[in-house]
Short mmCIF file of C-alpha atoms (C1' of nucleotides) in Angstrom, two decimals:
data_model
loop_
_atom_site.label_atom_id
_atom_site.label_comp_id
_atom_site.label_asym_id
_atom_site.label_seq_id
_atom_site.Cartn_x
_atom_site.Cartn_y
_atom_site.Cartn_z
CA MET K 1 -1.15 0.78 12.83
CA LEU K 2 -1.44 -2.03 15.33
CA GLN K 3 -4.03 -4.74 14.98
CA ILE K 4 -6.91 -4.36 17.39
CA ASN K 5 -7.09 -8.05 18.18
CA LEU K 6 -3.44 -8.05 19.11
CA ILE K 7 -4.02 -5.11 21.42
CA LYS K 8 -7.01 -6.83 22.97
CA ASN K 9 -5.37 -10.17 23.54
CA ASN K 10 -2.08 -8.80 24.84
CA LYS K 11 -3.12 -5.64 26.55
CA ALA K 12 -0.60 -5.66 29.39
CA GLU K 13 2.28 -6.66 27.14
CA VAL K 14 1.50 -3.95 24.60
CA ILE K 15 1.35 -1.31 27.32
CA ARG K 16 4.63 -2.52 28.76
CA LEU K 17 6.42 -2.49 25.41
CA LEU K 18 5.07 0.88 24.37
CA ALA K 19 6.43 2.25 27.62
CA VAL K 20 9.88 1.48 26.21
CA LYS K 21 9.02 4.09 23.59
CA ASN K 22 8.07 6.41 26.44
CA PHE K 23 4.49 6.17 25.34
CA ASP K 24 1.85 5.72 27.98
CA ALA K 25 -0.78 3.74 26.15
CA SER K 26 -2.98 2.56 29.00
CA ASP K 27 -5.79 5.09 28.61
CA LEU K 28 -5.75 4.98 24.85
CA ILE K 29 -5.89 1.20 24.78
CA GLU K 30 -8.75 1.18 27.21
CA LYS K 31 -10.57 3.59 24.93
CA ILE K 32 -9.82 1.50 21.86
CA ILE K 33 -11.09 -1.70 23.43
CA GLN K 34 -14.27 0.02 24.54
CA LEU K 35 -14.81 1.53 21.12
CA ASP K 36 -14.22 -1.78 19.43
CA ASP K 37 -16.74 -3.48 21.69
CA ARG K 38 -19.25 -0.77 20.91
CA ARG K 39 -18.45 -1.18 17.24
CA LYS K 40 -19.23 -4.88 17.37
CA GLU K 41 -22.44 -4.33 19.31
CA THR K 42 -23.69 -1.64 16.99
CA LYS K 43 -22.72 -3.63 13.94
CA LYS K 44 -24.61 -6.61 15.23
CA MET K 45 -27.76 -4.58 15.79
CA LEU K 46 -27.46 -3.00 12.40
CA ASP K 47 -26.90 -6.36 10.73
CA GLU K 48 -30.03 -7.71 12.31
CA GLN K 49 -32.09 -4.79 11.08
CA LEU K 50 -30.61 -5.03 7.62
CA ALA K 51 -31.35 -8.73 7.58
CA SER K 52 -35.03 -8.12 8.25
CA SER K 53 -35.14 -5.28 5.73
CA ASN K 54 -33.65 -7.57 3.14
CA LYS K 55 -36.15 -10.25 4.01
CA MET K 56 -39.07 -7.87 3.71
CA ALA K 57 -37.83 -6.50 0.43
CA LYS K 58 -37.73 -10.02 -0.93
CA GLU K 59 -41.23 -10.72 0.27
CA ILE K 60 -42.49 -7.54 -1.36
CA GLY K 61 -40.87 -8.61 -4.58
CA GLN K 62 -42.58 -11.98 -4.38
CA LEU K 63 -45.93 -10.40 -3.64
CA PHE K 64 -45.70 -8.05 -6.59
CA LYS K 65 -44.73 -10.93 -8.78
CA THR K 66 -47.75 -12.93 -7.76
CA GLY K 67 -49.97 -9.93 -8.36
CA ASN K 68 -50.68 -9.34 -4.71
CA ALA K 69 -50.10 -5.59 -4.85
CA GLN K 70 -52.33 -4.71 -1.96
CA GLU K 71 -50.46 -6.84 0.52
CA ALA K 72 -47.18 -5.66 -0.89
CA ASN K 73 -48.07 -2.05 -0.31
CA LEU K 74 -49.06 -2.87 3.20
CA LEU K 75 -45.67 -4.40 3.85
CA LYS K 76 -43.98 -1.45 2.20
CA GLU K 77 -45.38 0.87 4.78
CA GLN K 78 -43.91 -1.27 7.51
CA THR K 79 -40.40 -0.88 6.17
CA ALA K 80 -40.32 2.86 6.77
CA ALA K 81 -39.67 2.70 10.51
CA LEU K 82 -37.08 -0.01 10.12
CA LYS K 83 -35.35 2.00 7.44
CA GLN K 84 -35.18 5.04 9.61
CA SER K 85 -33.73 3.25 12.59
CA SER K 86 -31.16 1.37 10.54
CA LYS K 87 -30.08 4.63 8.98
CA LYS K 88 -29.55 6.05 12.43
CA LEU K 89 -27.61 2.96 13.52
CA SER K 90 -25.47 3.08 10.46
CA GLU K 91 -24.58 6.71 11.12
CA GLU K 92 -23.74 5.80 14.67
CA LEU K 93 -21.57 2.94 13.50
CA GLY K 94 -19.81 5.24 11.07
CA SER K 95 -18.93 7.68 13.79
CA ILE K 96 -17.71 4.90 16.10
CA VAL K 97 -15.50 3.49 13.36
CA LYS K 98 -14.10 6.92 12.66
CA THR K 99 -13.31 7.62 16.32
CA LEU K 100 -11.86 4.15 16.66
CA SER K 101 -9.52 4.45 13.70
CA GLU K 102 -8.40 7.88 14.85
CA ALA K 103 -7.56 6.35 18.21
CA VAL K 104 -5.72 3.34 16.77
CA ILE K 105 -3.68 5.61 14.54
CA GLU K 106 -2.29 7.34 17.63
CA LEU K 107 -0.58 4.16 18.82
CA PRO K 108 3.05 3.86 17.74
CA ASN K 109 4.53 0.55 16.65
CA ILE K 110 5.59 -1.88 19.34
CA PRO K 111 9.37 -1.96 19.75
CA HIS K 112 11.30 -5.19 19.32
CA PRO K 113 12.45 -6.78 22.61
CA SER K 114 16.06 -5.87 21.82
CA VAL K 115 15.30 -2.14 21.78
CA PRO K 116 17.00 -0.51 24.75
CA GLU K 117 15.05 1.79 27.01
CA GLY K 118 15.96 5.43 26.81
CA LYS K 119 14.74 8.96 26.48
CA SER K 120 16.84 10.40 23.67
CA GLU K 121 19.67 9.71 21.29
CA LYS K 122 22.05 9.75 24.23
CA ASP K 123 20.65 6.38 25.25
CA ASN K 124 21.17 4.71 21.89
CA GLU K 125 23.31 1.63 21.91
CA MET K 126 26.42 1.48 19.76
CA ILE K 127 26.72 -2.07 18.59
CA PHE K 128 29.51 -1.94 16.03
CA GLU K 129 32.37 0.28 15.00
CA GLU K 130 34.80 -0.11 12.15
CA GLY K 131 37.60 1.81 10.49
CA THR K 132 40.10 4.30 11.77
CA VAL K 133 39.10 7.86 12.36
CA PRO K 134 41.49 9.90 10.21
CA VAL K 135 43.64 12.50 11.87
CA LEU K 136 43.80 15.57 9.69
CA GLU K 137 46.28 18.42 9.54
CA ASN K 138 45.46 21.47 11.58
CA ASN K 139 44.47 23.44 8.54
CA ALA K 140 41.93 20.81 7.48
CA LYS K 141 38.73 22.31 6.15
CA PRO K 142 35.10 21.43 6.62
CA HIS K 143 33.36 20.26 3.46
CA TRP K 144 31.56 23.55 2.78
CA GLU K 145 34.91 25.30 2.50
CA LEU K 146 36.31 22.56 0.30
CA ALA K 147 33.19 22.73 -1.84
CA LYS K 148 33.79 26.41 -2.39
CA GLU K 149 37.52 26.07 -2.91
CA TYR K 150 37.11 23.49 -5.68
CA ASP K 151 33.86 25.03 -6.92
CA ILE K 152 31.96 21.75 -6.80
CA ILE K 153 28.96 22.63 -4.65
CA ASP K 154 27.41 26.09 -4.66
CA PHE K 155 25.20 26.85 -1.67
CA ASP K 156 24.87 30.56 -2.40
CA LEU K 157 23.65 29.89 -5.90
CA GLY K 158 21.08 27.49 -4.51
CA SER K 159 19.88 30.16 -2.08
CA LYS K 160 19.55 32.61 -4.92
CA VAL K 161 17.68 30.34 -7.31
CA THR K 162 15.58 28.44 -4.79
CA GLY K 163 16.40 28.90 -1.13
CA ALA K 164 18.62 27.63 1.66
CA GLY K 165 19.06 23.88 1.59
CA PHE K 166 18.89 23.54 -2.19
CA PRO K 167 22.49 23.53 -3.35
CA PHE K 168 23.84 23.33 -6.89
CA TYR K 169 26.38 20.62 -7.61
CA LYS K 170 28.76 21.65 -10.33
CA GLY K 171 31.45 20.07 -12.51
CA LYS K 172 33.28 17.34 -10.66
CA GLY K 173 30.84 17.79 -7.80
CA ALA K 174 27.91 16.84 -10.01
CA ARG K 175 29.88 14.01 -11.57
CA PHE K 176 30.86 12.76 -8.15
CA GLN K 177 27.19 12.63 -7.14
CA ARG K 178 26.27 10.79 -10.31
CA ALA K 179 29.07 8.30 -9.67
CA LEU K 180 27.82 7.61 -6.17
CA ILE K 181 24.27 7.05 -7.39
CA ASN K 182 25.45 4.61 -10.03
CA PHE K 183 27.69 2.84 -7.57
CA PHE K 184 24.88 2.41 -5.04
CA LEU K 185 22.42 1.22 -7.67
CA ASN K 186 24.83 -1.27 -9.18
CA GLU K 187 25.66 -2.69 -5.77
CA ALA K 188 21.96 -3.10 -5.02
CA LEU K 189 21.39 -4.75 -8.37
CA GLU K 190 24.16 -7.20 -7.62
CA ARG K 191 22.46 -8.05 -4.33
CA GLY K 192 19.30 -9.00 -6.15
CA TYR K 193 17.27 -5.83 -5.84
CA THR K 194 15.08 -4.69 -8.71
CA GLU K 195 15.74 -1.14 -9.79
CA ILE K 196 12.72 1.15 -9.74
CA GLN K 197 12.23 4.75 -10.79
CA PRO K 198 9.30 5.94 -8.73
CA PRO K 199 7.21 9.10 -9.00
CA LEU K 200 8.49 11.90 -6.80
CA PHE K 201 5.00 12.97 -5.82
CA VAL K 202 2.55 10.74 -4.01
CA ASN K 203 -1.10 11.10 -3.10
CA GLU K 204 -2.56 11.32 0.34
CA ASP K 205 -3.33 7.61 0.63
CA SER K 206 0.29 6.70 -0.02
CA ALA K 207 1.62 9.24 2.46
CA TYR K 208 -0.76 7.76 4.96
CA GLY K 209 0.17 4.17 4.09
CA THR K 210 3.81 4.41 5.12
CA GLY K 211 3.00 6.58 8.12
CA GLN K 212 4.11 10.05 7.00
CA LEU K 213 0.53 11.13 7.54
CA PRO K 214 -1.02 12.12 9.78
CA ASP K 215 1.80 12.65 12.26
CA LYS K 216 4.54 14.10 10.04
CA GLU K 217 2.41 16.32 7.87
CA GLY K 218 4.57 19.40 8.40
CA GLN K 219 7.73 17.63 7.25
CA MET K 220 6.57 17.13 3.69
CA TYR K 221 6.15 19.63 0.91
CA HIS K 222 2.51 19.66 -0.01
CA ILE K 223 1.17 20.61 -3.41
CA THR K 224 -2.23 21.75 -2.28
CA GLU K 225 -3.72 22.38 -5.69
CA ASP K 226 -3.51 18.70 -6.63
CA ASN K 227 -3.17 17.34 -3.12
CA PHE K 228 0.18 15.68 -3.80
CA TYR K 229 3.07 15.32 -1.41
CA LEU K 230 6.71 15.48 -2.47
CA ILE K 231 8.33 12.28 -1.28
CA PRO K 232 10.61 12.65 1.74
CA THR K 233 12.13 9.30 0.77
CA SER K 234 11.43 6.79 -1.99
CA GLU K 235 10.36 4.40 0.75
CA VAL K 236 6.94 5.99 0.28
CA PRO K 237 6.29 5.13 -3.38
CA LEU K 238 8.32 1.91 -3.18
CA THR K 239 6.33 0.47 -0.31
CA ASN K 240 3.00 1.79 -1.55
CA ILE K 241 3.39 -0.23 -4.73
CA TYR K 242 1.99 -3.01 -2.57
CA ARG K 243 -0.79 -1.04 -0.94
CA GLN K 244 -3.98 -3.15 -0.95
CA VAL K 245 -2.13 -6.03 -2.54
CA THR K 246 -2.40 -9.65 -1.51
CA LEU K 247 0.82 -11.47 -2.29
CA LYS K 248 1.49 -15.15 -2.57
CA GLU K 249 3.88 -16.73 -0.15
CA GLY K 250 6.20 -17.55 -3.02
CA ASP K 251 6.54 -13.85 -3.85
CA PHE K 252 8.80 -13.30 -0.86
CA PRO K 253 11.21 -11.69 -0.55
CA ILE K 254 10.31 -8.67 -2.61
CA MET K 255 13.41 -6.56 -3.04
CA ASN K 256 13.22 -3.15 -4.65
CA ALA K 257 15.76 -0.37 -4.84
CA ALA K 258 15.32 3.15 -6.10
CA TYR K 259 17.32 6.24 -6.57
CA SER K 260 15.34 9.41 -6.05
CA SER K 261 15.59 12.95 -4.93
CA CYS K 262 14.05 13.43 -1.51
CA PHE K 263 12.32 16.53 -0.23
CA ARG K 264 12.02 17.55 3.39
CA ARG K 265 10.87 20.80 4.87
CA GLU K 266 12.97 20.26 8.01
CA ALA K 267 10.99 22.87 9.86
CA GLY K 268 12.63 23.84 13.11
CA SER K 269 16.19 22.78 12.24
CA TYR K 270 18.95 25.23 12.92
CA GLY K 271 22.59 25.74 13.86
CA LYS K 272 25.59 23.64 13.00
CA ASP K 273 23.46 20.63 12.20
CA VAL K 274 22.23 22.30 9.04
CA ARG K 275 25.57 23.68 7.91
CA GLY K 276 26.69 22.76 4.41
CA LEU K 277 25.46 19.35 3.37
CA ASN K 278 24.46 18.24 6.85
CA ARG K 279 20.77 18.85 6.35
CA LEU K 280 19.14 19.79 3.07
CA HIS K 281 15.63 20.33 1.78
CA GLN K 282 16.41 18.38 -1.36
CA PHE K 283 18.88 15.54 -1.46
CA ASP K 284 19.57 12.31 -3.30
CA LYS K 285 19.28 8.87 -1.89
CA VAL K 286 19.23 5.26 -2.94
CA GLU K 287 16.71 3.37 -0.88
CA ILE K 288 16.23 -0.36 -0.48
CA VAL K 289 12.86 -1.83 0.44
CA GLN K 290 11.96 -5.40 1.22
CA ILE K 291 8.62 -7.05 1.78
CA GLN K 292 9.05 -10.24 3.75
CA HIS K 293 7.28 -13.09 5.43
CA PRO K 294 6.77 -12.27 9.13
CA ASP K 295 8.94 -15.22 10.16
CA LYS K 296 11.88 -13.94 8.17
CA SER K 297 11.81 -10.19 8.61
CA TYR K 298 14.41 -9.98 11.37
CA GLU K 299 16.75 -12.24 9.49
CA THR K 300 16.28 -9.89 6.54
CA LEU K 301 16.92 -6.83 8.68
CA GLU K 302 20.34 -8.26 9.59
CA VAL K 303 21.09 -8.94 5.93
CA MET K 304 20.16 -5.37 5.04
CA LYS K 305 22.28 -4.06 7.88
CA ASP K 306 25.26 -6.04 6.66
CA TYR K 307 24.68 -4.80 3.15
CA VAL K 308 24.79 -1.15 4.19
CA ALA K 309 27.95 -1.86 6.18
CA SER K 310 29.53 -3.35 3.08
CA LEU K 311 28.88 -0.14 1.14
CA LEU K 312 30.57 2.02 3.75
CA ARG K 313 33.48 -0.41 3.91
CA LYS K 314 33.96 -0.16 0.16
CA LEU K 315 33.92 3.62 0.42
CA GLU K 316 36.64 3.32 3.08
CA LEU K 317 34.67 5.37 5.57
CA PRO K 318 34.93 4.86 9.32
CA PHE K 319 31.47 4.05 10.56
CA ARG K 320 29.51 2.80 13.49
CA ILE K 321 26.16 1.11 13.87
CA ILE K 322 23.68 2.27 16.47
CA ARG K 323 20.67 0.46 17.77
CA LEU K 324 18.10 3.15 18.47
CA CYS K 325 16.64 3.29 21.93
CA GLY K 326 12.91 3.45 22.58
CA GLY K 327 12.89 7.22 22.84
CA ASP K 328 14.68 7.75 19.54
CA LEU K 329 12.85 5.09 17.55
CA SER K 330 10.40 6.42 15.01
CA PHE K 331 6.66 6.14 15.42
CA THR K 332 6.36 3.40 12.79
CA SER K 333 9.49 1.34 13.47
CA ALA K 334 9.92 -1.75 15.63
CA LEU K 335 13.70 -1.84 15.36
CA THR K 336 16.08 0.59 13.67
CA TYR K 337 19.80 0.54 13.08
CA ASP K 338 21.36 3.89 12.32
CA PHE K 339 24.65 4.13 10.49
CA GLU K 340 26.96 7.03 11.19
CA VAL K 341 30.13 7.96 9.39
CA TYR K 342 32.85 10.09 10.85
CA SER K 343 33.29 13.47 9.27
CA ALA K 344 36.85 14.26 10.18
CA ALA K 345 36.97 18.04 9.82
CA GLN K 346 33.64 18.67 11.53
CA ARG K 347 34.73 16.06 14.05
CA MET K 348 31.30 14.60 14.30
CA TRP K 349 29.43 11.48 13.42
CA LEU K 350 26.85 11.96 10.68
CA GLU K 351 23.84 9.72 10.21
CA VAL K 352 23.90 8.36 6.68
CA SER K 353 21.52 5.44 6.85
CA SER K 354 18.66 4.11 8.85
CA VAL K 355 17.61 0.50 8.43
CA SER K 356 14.29 -0.47 9.93
CA ASN K 357 11.84 -3.28 10.36
CA PHE K 358 8.27 -2.03 10.54
CA GLU K 359 6.86 -5.51 11.02
CA SER K 360 3.17 -5.33 10.11
CA PHE K 361 2.66 -1.71 11.17
CA GLN K 362 2.79 -0.22 7.68
CA ALA K 363 1.27 -3.35 6.17
CA ASN K 364 -1.79 -3.02 8.37
CA ARG K 365 -2.26 0.59 7.34
CA MET K 366 -1.99 -0.18 3.66
CA LYS K 367 -3.58 -3.63 3.70
CA LEU K 368 -0.47 -5.35 2.40
CA ARG K 369 -1.20 -9.00 2.90
CA PHE K 370 -0.22 -12.40 1.70
CA LYS K 371 -1.94 -15.71 1.46
CA ALA K 372 -0.17 -18.14 3.74
CA LYS K 373 0.26 -21.83 3.01
CA ASP K 374 -2.74 -22.65 5.20
CA GLY K 375 -4.88 -20.43 2.95
CA LYS K 376 -5.29 -17.71 5.55
CA THR K 377 -4.61 -14.13 4.62
CA GLN K 378 -2.25 -12.29 6.92
CA LEU K 379 -0.19 -9.12 7.02
CA ALA K 380 3.28 -9.04 5.50
CA HIS K 381 6.28 -7.31 7.02
CA THR K 382 7.94 -4.26 5.47
CA LEU K 383 11.53 -3.15 5.85
CA ASN K 384 13.61 -0.43 4.39
CA GLY K 385 16.98 1.24 4.58
CA SER K 386 19.01 3.99 3.01
CA ALA K 387 21.76 2.61 0.84
CA LEU K 388 22.77 5.36 0.98
CA ALA K 389 21.86 9.01 1.45
CA LEU K 390 24.32 11.08 -0.52
CA PRO K 391 24.96 14.48 1.07
CA ARG K 392 26.58 13.34 4.29
CA ILE K 393 28.54 10.66 2.48
CA VAL K 394 29.84 13.39 0.21
CA ALA K 395 30.61 15.58 3.21
CA ALA K 396 32.58 12.83 4.93
CA LEU K 397 34.43 11.80 1.79
CA LEU K 398 35.41 15.40 1.00
CA GLU K 399 36.65 16.03 4.50
CA ASN K 400 38.33 12.73 5.21
CA ASN K 401 40.06 12.45 1.85
CA GLN K 402 41.40 15.98 1.56
CA THR K 403 45.09 16.26 0.77
CA PHE K 404 47.39 19.02 -0.23
CA ASP K 405 46.88 18.07 -3.87
CA GLY K 406 43.13 17.78 -3.77
CA ILE K 407 40.42 15.38 -2.70
CA LYS K 408 41.09 11.72 -3.35
CA ILE K 409 38.27 9.65 -4.78
CA PRO K 410 37.90 6.23 -3.12
CA ARG K 411 39.24 3.46 -5.34
CA VAL K 412 35.88 1.79 -5.77
CA LEU K 413 34.38 4.96 -7.23
CA GLN K 414 37.14 5.80 -9.67
CA SER K 415 35.72 3.78 -12.51
CA TYR K 416 32.44 5.60 -11.96
CA THR K 417 33.83 9.14 -11.74
CA GLY K 418 36.47 8.83 -14.42
CA PHE K 419 38.84 10.87 -12.26
CA GLU K 420 40.90 10.13 -9.16
CA LEU K 421 41.21 13.57 -7.72
CA ILE K 422 39.09 16.67 -7.25
CA ASN K 423 41.46 19.59 -7.62
"C1'" G A 1 -7.48 21.79 -22.12
"C1'" G A 2 -12.23 20.15 -25.22
"C1'" A A 3 -15.64 16.01 -26.94
"C1'" G A 4 -17.09 10.97 -26.48
"C1'" A A 5 -16.85 5.78 -24.49
"C1'" A A 6 -15.80 2.65 -20.54
"C1'" A A 7 -14.53 0.55 -15.30
"C1'" U A 8 -17.87 -6.44 -13.00
"C1'" G A 9 -14.15 -12.22 -9.43
"C1'" G A 10 -6.66 -14.09 -10.87
"C1'" C A 11 -7.80 -12.96 -16.34
"C1'" A A 12 -11.44 -12.55 -20.35
"C1'" G A 13 -16.42 -11.43 -20.42
"C1'" A A 14 -22.22 -11.72 -19.67
"C1'" G A 15 -25.62 -9.29 -16.81
"C1'" U A 16 -30.17 -2.44 -17.63
"C1'" G A 17 -34.67 -2.78 -11.03
"C1'" G A 18 -36.28 -8.41 -7.20
"C1'" U A 19 -34.96 -15.44 -7.32
"C1'" C A 20 -27.37 -11.78 -8.70
"C1'" G A 21 -21.89 -12.46 -4.75
"C1'" A A 22 -22.91 -12.45 -9.85
"C1'" A A 23 -23.70 -16.75 -16.24
"C1'" U A 24 -19.88 -18.66 -19.36
"C1'" G A 25 -14.78 -19.48 -20.82
"C1'" C A 26 -9.64 -19.54 -19.30
"C1'" G A 27 -6.48 -20.03 -15.18
"C1'" G A 28 -5.74 -22.17 -9.94
"C1'" C A 29 -6.64 -26.26 -6.49
"C1'" G A 30 -8.44 -31.48 -5.49
"C1'" G A 31 -9.81 -36.07 -7.75
"C1'" U A 32 -10.79 -40.13 -11.66
"C1'" C A 33 -8.00 -42.31 -15.62
"C1'" U A 34 -2.33 -43.15 -16.54
"C1'" U A 35 4.00 -46.32 -15.06
"C1'" G A 36 4.28 -40.80 -15.17
"C1'" A A 37 2.52 -36.57 -17.77
"C1'" A A 38 -0.84 -34.40 -21.28
"C1'" A A 39 -5.85 -34.73 -22.92
"C1'" A A 40 -10.69 -35.90 -21.26
"C1'" C A 41 -14.11 -36.11 -17.31
"C1'" C A 42 -15.93 -34.89 -12.11
"C1'" G A 43 -15.65 -31.55 -8.12
"C1'" U A 44 -13.94 -27.03 -6.11
"C1'" U A 45 -12.16 -21.93 -6.37
"C1'" G A 46 -13.12 -13.72 -4.12
"C1'" A A 47 -12.64 -10.42 0.19
"C1'" A A 48 -13.91 -8.03 4.97
"C1'" G A 49 -16.74 -8.09 9.57
"C1'" G A 50 -19.10 -11.69 12.76
"C1'" U A 51 -19.39 -16.78 15.18
"C1'" C A 52 -16.71 -22.31 18.92
"C1'" A A 53 -19.00 -23.25 14.24
"C1'" A A 54 -22.98 -21.31 11.69
"C1'" A A 55 -26.60 -17.82 10.79
"C1'" C A 56 -26.19 -12.97 9.25
"C1'" U A 57 -24.11 -8.27 7.16
"C1'" U A 58 -21.10 -5.53 3.60
"C1'" C A 59 -18.36 -5.23 -1.04
"C1'" C A 60 -19.55 -5.26 -9.03
"C1'" G A 61 -13.57 1.67 -9.61
"C1'" G A 62 -14.37 5.58 -4.89
"C1'" G A 63 -18.18 8.64 -2.51
"C1'" G A 64 -23.30 10.24 -2.29
"C1'" G A 65 -28.57 9.74 -3.80
"C1'" U A 66 -33.48 7.56 -5.70
"C1'" U A 67 -36.28 2.91 -4.33
"C1'" C A 68 -39.64 -1.62 -0.06
"C1'" G A 69 -35.46 -3.54 -3.17
"C1'" A A 70 -29.53 -1.19 -7.14
"C1'" A A 71 -23.99 -4.40 -10.56
"C1'" U A 72 -28.38 -2.33 -13.16
"C1'" C A 73 -31.39 4.42 -12.46
"C1'" C A 74 -29.39 9.65 -10.93
"C1'" C A 75 -25.25 12.97 -9.10
"C1'" U A 76 -20.06 13.40 -8.22
"C1'" C A 77 -14.89 12.07 -8.08
"C1'" U A 78 -10.91 8.98 -9.90
"C1'" U A 79 -8.77 6.05 -13.60
"C1'" U A 80 -8.48 3.94 -18.63
"C1'" C A 81 -9.44 4.19 -23.93
"C1'" U A 82 -10.68 7.02 -28.68
"C1'" C A 83 -10.74 11.74 -31.28
"C1'" C A 84 -9.26 17.10 -31.34
"C1'" G A 85 -5.87 20.86 -29.39
"C1'" C A 86 -1.11 21.80 -26.98
"C1'" C A 87 3.69 19.90 -25.89
"C1'" A A 88 9.40 17.49 -23.63
#
RNA sequence: GGAGAAAUGGCAGAGUGGUCGAAUGCGGCGGUCUUGAAAACCGUUGAAGGUCAAACUUCCGGGGGUUCGAAUCCCUCUUUCUCCGCCA
């Protein structure tokens, strides 16, 4: 959620920048400014009426105290009309505020100046590439065939017990997953992150705070009986820890990392993109979240980006870093780097991480503030990134490391798995 | 799941209809004293809206109600604690 004062004071600039996201904000912003002016006007009128009500109530109290009941009762009668009109004003104000906040919620975050213009993922900007794309034998298999051959991931069983997109990991497959989780968590710990085990369900306020609601409602599993949402990423509970919290400047940076299962309905996905591990309804991920001072958030974003790169390097995976264009950038993000690894048998790049700076967009929604040195309270910046999402990493590792003898485990993981080969 | 109690400022804790945004203590900040520190003493110390600044308004877990007037009374939700039941 953008701050209304910022919109007001930089109207033209906000409209121009939102156009980079292919969002035409001019009408909406006009509406917001009008509503906010009306809000102020109405509030002022209401305040004046309340002030005189308060004054009269005090007088009545005084009169009763001094035994002047007759005069008090006279004054009491006068309050009725005032009460009625202030009730009406207050209802009016309520409805203005509601309309206003519904309008403000529709505005996406302003993109960072470095975000390239563009309509779709085709216009994203590749900013870094590393590693050699492996050339496999002709009989190389995609990961879903390897998974079956070595009996490490069972998609059919998942379909039977739950449904499509909920695979079973078995034997060395399960151990491999566990090794990756431990590896990612230990790396994060070494970088100074605090390990957190969050709840996997969140309430409506939390889903709203990080921006999953209202616009991505259909993407989350919803437990209607208790009005909980299954987390699509641990970003949601991790960031909402600080909902309605005022930090001290010395608290920065806050660095939390969590492993969690993630749940996504992925309505409308189909075809080769959802084959095997490419897109699941339940998957595992280690997420890193930072809360930073506004002056330092972009510096931090670069550090987080470099950290994710270091993980992929250690896993010996060829990867590239993409700066998302305006059209591909999420509603809440100001700048996002996507990481893609090459999956050699599918011959495609798979997105395995997304590192974003939300600036104060989430913070404004959830009232995450800090007290600056000058004593003023202002919004903090939130950032997060996957470090990393497991399924596509597993897919790429299975495919890229397949040999005649079996699948080689990257050196860095061997102490975690306890085996060097899946065969 | 059943019964009961509770929720007040950073923390502890008073306040059961008006002068209460709220006593007191602790903590924080500033100062006096001191070579420095501690102690002691003095002052100060919530948030949001609004304003050039003020005035003013709102906020005592959330929402609603009664009343001229609510931290205080009523309804409701949430959370915490105690007891009983069930249970990994």
